[in-house]
PDB file of C-alpha atoms in Angstrom:
ATOM      1  CA  MET A 997      40.728  36.239  55.167  1.00  0.00           C
ATOM      2  CA  ASP A 998      37.180  35.638  56.028  1.00  0.00           C
ATOM      3  CA  LEU A 999      35.470  36.559  59.288  1.00  0.00           C
ATOM      4  CA  VAL A1000      35.730  32.993  60.867  1.00  0.00           C
ATOM      5  CA  HIS A1001      39.432  32.716  59.951  1.00  0.00           C
ATOM      6  CA  ARG A1002      39.877  36.247  61.521  1.00  0.00           C
ATOM      7  CA  ALA A1003      37.843  35.266  64.633  1.00  0.00           C
ATOM      8  CA  LEU A1004      39.880  32.003  65.225  1.00  0.00           C
ATOM      9  CA  LEU A1005      43.109  33.933  64.832  1.00  0.00           C
ATOM     10  CA  LEU A1006      41.977  36.468  67.393  1.00  0.00           C
ATOM     11  CA  LEU A1007      41.133  33.564  69.810  1.00  0.00           C
ATOM     12  CA  HIS A1008      44.526  32.044  68.964  1.00  0.00           C
ATOM     13  CA  LEU A1009      46.364  35.202  69.559  1.00  0.00           C
ATOM     14  CA  LEU A1010      44.598  35.924  72.868  1.00  0.00           C
ATOM     15  CA  ALA A1011      45.155  32.443  74.148  1.00  0.00           C
ATOM     16  CA  VAL A1012      48.904  32.771  73.549  1.00  0.00           C
ATOM     17  CA  ILE A1013      48.873  36.124  75.334  1.00  0.00           C
ATOM     18  CA  VAL A1014      47.338  34.616  78.448  1.00  0.00           C
ATOM     19  CA  TRP A1015      49.735  31.655  78.323  1.00  0.00           C
ATOM     20  CA  VAL A1016      52.913  33.537  77.606  1.00  0.00           C
ATOM     21  CA  GLY A1017      52.118  36.665  79.278  1.00  0.00           C
ATOM     22  CA  GLY A1018      51.002  34.667  82.383  1.00  0.00           C
ATOM     23  CA  MET A1019      54.340  33.136  82.403  1.00  0.00           C
ATOM     24  CA  VAL A1020      56.162  36.374  82.093  1.00  0.00           C
ATOM     25  CA  PHE A1021      54.171  37.819  84.964  1.00  0.00           C
ATOM     26  CA  ALA A1022      54.738  34.835  87.332  1.00  0.00           C
ATOM     27  CA  HIS A1023      58.285  34.342  86.488  1.00  0.00           C
ATOM     28  CA  PHE A1024      59.486  37.811  86.602  1.00  0.00           C
ATOM     29  CA  PHE A1025      57.228  39.669  88.868  1.00  0.00           C
ATOM     30  CA  LEU A1026      55.144  37.382  91.241  1.00  0.00           C
ATOM     31  CA  ARG A1027      57.717  34.874  92.120  1.00  0.00           C
ATOM     32  CA  PRO A1028      60.626  37.598  92.980  1.00  0.00           C
ATOM     33  CA  ALA A1029      58.104  39.517  95.206  1.00  0.00           C
ATOM     34  CA  ALA A1030      56.830  36.417  96.790  1.00  0.00           C
ATOM     35  CA  GLN A1031      60.462  35.536  97.980  1.00  0.00           C
ATOM     36  CA  SER A1032      60.201  38.132 100.716  1.00  0.00           C
ATOM     37  CA  LEU A1033      57.540  35.940 102.308  1.00  0.00           C
ATOM     38  CA  GLU A1034      58.032  33.085 104.885  1.00  0.00           C
ATOM     39  CA  PRO A1035      58.062  29.830 103.232  1.00  0.00           C
ATOM     40  CA  PRO A1036      54.662  28.749 104.500  1.00  0.00           C
ATOM     41  CA  LEU A1037      53.191  31.943 103.249  1.00  0.00           C
ATOM     42  CA  ARG A1038      55.064  31.853  99.868  1.00  0.00           C
ATOM     43  CA  VAL A1039      54.296  28.257  99.223  1.00  0.00           C
ATOM     44  CA  GLN A1040      50.596  28.638  99.918  1.00  0.00           C
ATOM     45  CA  LEU A1041      50.397  31.906  97.893  1.00  0.00           C
ATOM     46  CA  MET A1042      52.027  30.223  94.867  1.00  0.00           C
ATOM     47  CA  GLN A1043      49.905  27.065  95.084  1.00  0.00           C
ATOM     48  CA  GLY A1044      46.763  29.219  95.094  1.00  0.00           C
ATOM     49  CA  VAL A1045      47.852  31.349  92.277  1.00  0.00           C
ATOM     50  CA  LEU A1046      49.098  28.379  90.116  1.00  0.00           C
ATOM     51  CA  GLN A1047      45.862  26.567  90.723  1.00  0.00           C
ATOM     52  CA  ARG A1048      44.058  29.422  89.053  1.00  0.00           C
ATOM     53  CA  PHE A1049      46.633  30.148  86.424  1.00  0.00           C
ATOM     54  CA  LEU A1050      46.995  26.496  85.394  1.00  0.00           C
ATOM     55  CA  GLY A1051      43.176  26.275  85.080  1.00  0.00           C
ATOM     56  CA  ALA A1052      43.162  29.302  82.511  1.00  0.00           C
ATOM     57  CA  VAL A1053      46.292  28.068  80.726  1.00  0.00           C
ATOM     58  CA  GLY A1054      44.455  24.642  80.250  1.00  0.00           C
ATOM     59  CA  GLY A1055      41.832  26.270  78.501  1.00  0.00           C
ATOM     60  CA  ALA A1056      44.215  28.614  76.538  1.00  0.00           C
ATOM     61  CA  VAL A1057      46.384  25.558  75.444  1.00  0.00           C
ATOM     62  CA  ALA A1058      43.144  23.842  74.143  1.00  0.00           C
ATOM     63  CA  VAL A1059      42.246  27.103  72.244  1.00  0.00           C
ATOM     64  CA  VAL A1060      45.730  27.577  70.764  1.00  0.00           C
ATOM     65  CA  LEU A1061      45.911  23.838  69.693  1.00  0.00           C
ATOM     66  CA  ALA A1062      42.446  23.626  68.236  1.00  0.00           C
ATOM     67  CA  SER A1063      42.644  26.938  66.405  1.00  0.00           C
ATOM     68  CA  GLY A1064      45.992  26.125  65.057  1.00  0.00           C
ATOM     69  CA  VAL A1065      45.010  22.754  63.726  1.00  0.00           C
ATOM     70  CA  TRP A1066      41.694  24.360  62.363  1.00  0.00           C
ATOM     71  CA  MET A1067      43.719  27.176  60.426  1.00  0.00           C
ATOM     72  CA  ILE A1068      46.365  24.559  58.995  1.00  0.00           C
ATOM     73  CA  GLY A1069      43.425  22.205  57.961  1.00  0.00           C
ATOM     74  CA  ARG A1070      41.474  25.143  56.345  1.00  0.00           C
ATOM     75  CA  ALA A1071      44.718  26.037  54.194  1.00  0.00           C
ATOM     76  CA  ALA A1072      45.232  22.512  53.115  1.00  0.00           C
ATOM     77  CA  ARG A1073      41.436  22.189  52.273  1.00  0.00           C
ATOM     78  CA  GLN A1074      41.621  25.375  50.167  1.00  0.00           C
ATOM     79  CA  ALA A1075      44.701  24.210  48.385  1.00  0.00           C
ATOM     80  CA  ALA A1076      42.985  20.860  47.553  1.00  0.00           C
ATOM     81  CA  GLN A1077      39.817  22.479  46.321  1.00  0.00           C
ATOM     82  CA  ALA A1078      41.731  24.552  44.218  1.00  0.00           C
ATOM     83  CA  GLY A1079      43.350  21.712  42.607  1.00  0.00           C
ATOM     84  CA  GLY A1080      46.817  22.341  44.064  1.00  0.00           C
ATOM     85  CA  SER A1081      48.878  20.537  46.950  1.00  0.00           C
ATOM     86  CA  PHE A1082      49.344  21.835  50.278  1.00  0.00           C
ATOM     87  CA  SER A1083      52.890  22.467  51.516  1.00  0.00           C
ATOM     88  CA  MET A1084      52.891  23.697  54.983  1.00  0.00           C
ATOM     89  CA  PRO A1085      55.221  26.908  55.425  1.00  0.00           C
ATOM     90  CA  LEU A1086      58.275  26.374  57.435  1.00  0.00           C
ATOM     91  CA  GLY A1087      57.166  28.867  59.988  1.00  0.00           C
ATOM     92  CA  TRP A1088      53.744  27.277  60.418  1.00  0.00           C
ATOM     93  CA  ALA A1089      55.661  23.789  60.990  1.00  0.00           C
ATOM     94  CA  ALA A1090      58.046  25.415  63.541  1.00  0.00           C
ATOM     95  CA  MET A1091      55.256  27.004  65.384  1.00  0.00           C
ATOM     96  CA  ALA A1092      53.234  23.754  65.373  1.00  0.00           C
ATOM     97  CA  VAL A1093      56.146  21.878  66.781  1.00  0.00           C
ATOM     98  CA  LEU A1094      56.956  24.348  69.346  1.00  0.00           C
ATOM     99  CA  GLY A1095      53.292  24.636  70.450  1.00  0.00           C
ATOM    100  CA  LEU A1096      53.240  20.808  71.007  1.00  0.00           C
ATOM    101  CA  VAL A1097      56.254  20.720  72.965  1.00  0.00           C
ATOM    102  CA  MET A1098      54.949  23.525  75.034  1.00  0.00           C
ATOM    103  CA  ALA A1099      51.637  21.856  75.653  1.00  0.00           C
ATOM    104  CA  ALA A1100      53.638  18.740  76.646  1.00  0.00           C
ATOM    105  CA  ILE A1101      55.566  20.696  79.123  1.00  0.00           C
ATOM    106  CA  PHE A1102      52.383  22.354  80.493  1.00  0.00           C
ATOM    107  CA  GLY A1103      50.973  18.941  80.871  1.00  0.00           C
ATOM    108  CA  HIS A1104      53.979  17.865  82.906  1.00  0.00           C
ATOM    109  CA  ILE A1105      53.703  20.868  85.023  1.00  0.00           C
ATOM    110  CA  ARG A1106      50.051  20.513  85.489  1.00  0.00           C
ATOM    111  CA  PHE A1107      49.789  16.849  86.164  1.00  0.00           C
ATOM    112  CA  ALA A1108      53.071  15.830  87.561  1.00  0.00           C
ATOM    113  CA  LEU A1109      54.828  18.736  89.278  1.00  0.00           C
ATOM    114  CA  PHE A1110      51.544  20.819  90.594  1.00  0.00           C
ATOM    115  CA  PRO A1111      50.087  17.878  92.381  1.00  0.00           C
ATOM    116  CA  ARG A1112      53.271  17.656  94.306  1.00  0.00           C
ATOM    117  CA  LEU A1113      52.845  21.141  95.427  1.00  0.00           C
ATOM    118  CA  ARG A1114      49.330  20.610  96.564  1.00  0.00           C
ATOM    119  CA  ARG A1115      50.345  17.465  98.470  1.00  0.00           C
ATOM    120  CA  ALA A1116      53.173  19.495 100.112  1.00  0.00           C
ATOM    121  CA  VAL A1117      50.756  22.471 101.035  1.00  0.00           C
ATOM    122  CA  ALA A1118      48.265  19.878 102.324  1.00  0.00           C
ATOM    123  CA  ALA A1119      50.776  18.353 104.588  1.00  0.00           C
ATOM    124  CA  ALA A1120      52.436  21.637 105.642  1.00  0.00           C
ATOM    125  CA  ASP A1121      55.671  20.229 104.174  1.00  0.00           C
ATOM    126  CA  TRP A1122      57.250  23.412 103.153  1.00  0.00           C
ATOM    127  CA  PRO A1123      60.526  22.130 102.058  1.00  0.00           C
ATOM    128  CA  ALA A1124      58.685  19.727  99.655  1.00  0.00           C
ATOM    129  CA  GLY A1125      56.646  22.651  98.600  1.00  0.00           C
ATOM    130  CA  GLY A1126      59.928  24.679  97.775  1.00  0.00           C
ATOM    131  CA  LYS A1127      61.290  21.694  95.901  1.00  0.00           C
ATOM    132  CA  ALA A1128      57.989  21.390  93.737  1.00  0.00           C
ATOM    133  CA  LEU A1129      57.993  25.152  93.225  1.00  0.00           C
ATOM    134  CA  ALA A1130      61.597  25.132  92.105  1.00  0.00           C
ATOM    135  CA  GLY A1131      60.651  22.238  89.596  1.00  0.00           C
ATOM    136  CA  ILE A1132      57.688  24.199  88.197  1.00  0.00           C
ATOM    137  CA  ARG A1133      59.878  27.414  87.993  1.00  0.00           C
ATOM    138  CA  ARG A1134      62.482  25.560  85.835  1.00  0.00           C
ATOM    139  CA  TRP A1135      59.864  24.139  83.358  1.00  0.00           C
ATOM    140  CA  VAL A1136      58.076  27.468  83.111  1.00  0.00           C
ATOM    141  CA  ALA A1137      61.290  29.061  82.090  1.00  0.00           C
ATOM    142  CA  VAL A1138      61.731  26.545  79.427  1.00  0.00           C
ATOM    143  CA  ASN A1139      58.289  27.233  78.093  1.00  0.00           C
ATOM    144  CA  LEU A1140      58.911  30.866  78.481  1.00  0.00           C
ATOM    145  CA  VAL A1141      61.780  30.559  76.050  1.00  0.00           C
ATOM    146  CA  LEU A1142      59.907  28.301  73.650  1.00  0.00           C
ATOM    147  CA  GLY A1143      56.963  30.673  73.750  1.00  0.00           C
ATOM    148  CA  SER A1144      59.079  33.687  73.036  1.00  0.00           C
ATOM    149  CA  LEU A1145      60.724  31.661  70.157  1.00  0.00           C
ATOM    150  CA  THR A1146      57.317  30.769  68.897  1.00  0.00           C
ATOM    151  CA  VAL A1147      56.217  34.482  68.764  1.00  0.00           C
ATOM    152  CA  ALA A1148      59.406  35.506  67.099  1.00  0.00           C
ATOM    153  CA  VAL A1149      58.785  32.781  64.527  1.00  0.00           C
ATOM    154  CA  ALA A1150      55.076  33.830  64.049  1.00  0.00           C
ATOM    155  CA  VAL A1151      56.339  37.713  63.639  1.00  0.00           C
ATOM    156  CA  LEU A1152      59.180  37.046  61.369  1.00  0.00           C
ATOM    157  CA  SER A1153      58.009  34.281  59.008  1.00  0.00           C
TER     158      SER A1153
END
């Protein structure tokens, strides 16, 4: 493995840590602690945290996808240059599919559910904010399962 490949793999892994680790923190630590707050404070706190987190995850998603495509493309180019054919390993294919599904779910959270939360906070509509947070929580839980499965595939394949 050359230095460029190692650097991209490092960026890939750091981005995965931000994304999956952030979901673990939000789902298992922040959300339960915030439950003790009154709805207006809880919804405003979660909106502020998610605003920052979703921005960071947007960057992480871009890094994960770009570095993953680059590493797969590099392996395919090397196989072609050596006169062989490239057959993507099953583990890589699984990681790619899971990563794309996770990115789509992130897009749904960021561009459909989070704007509902922002509108609810702006209108001081705490029940609507709670409903938006419940939807975000459900999809974060799905993405957390998929992210954990992806990490398992990476380690075990």
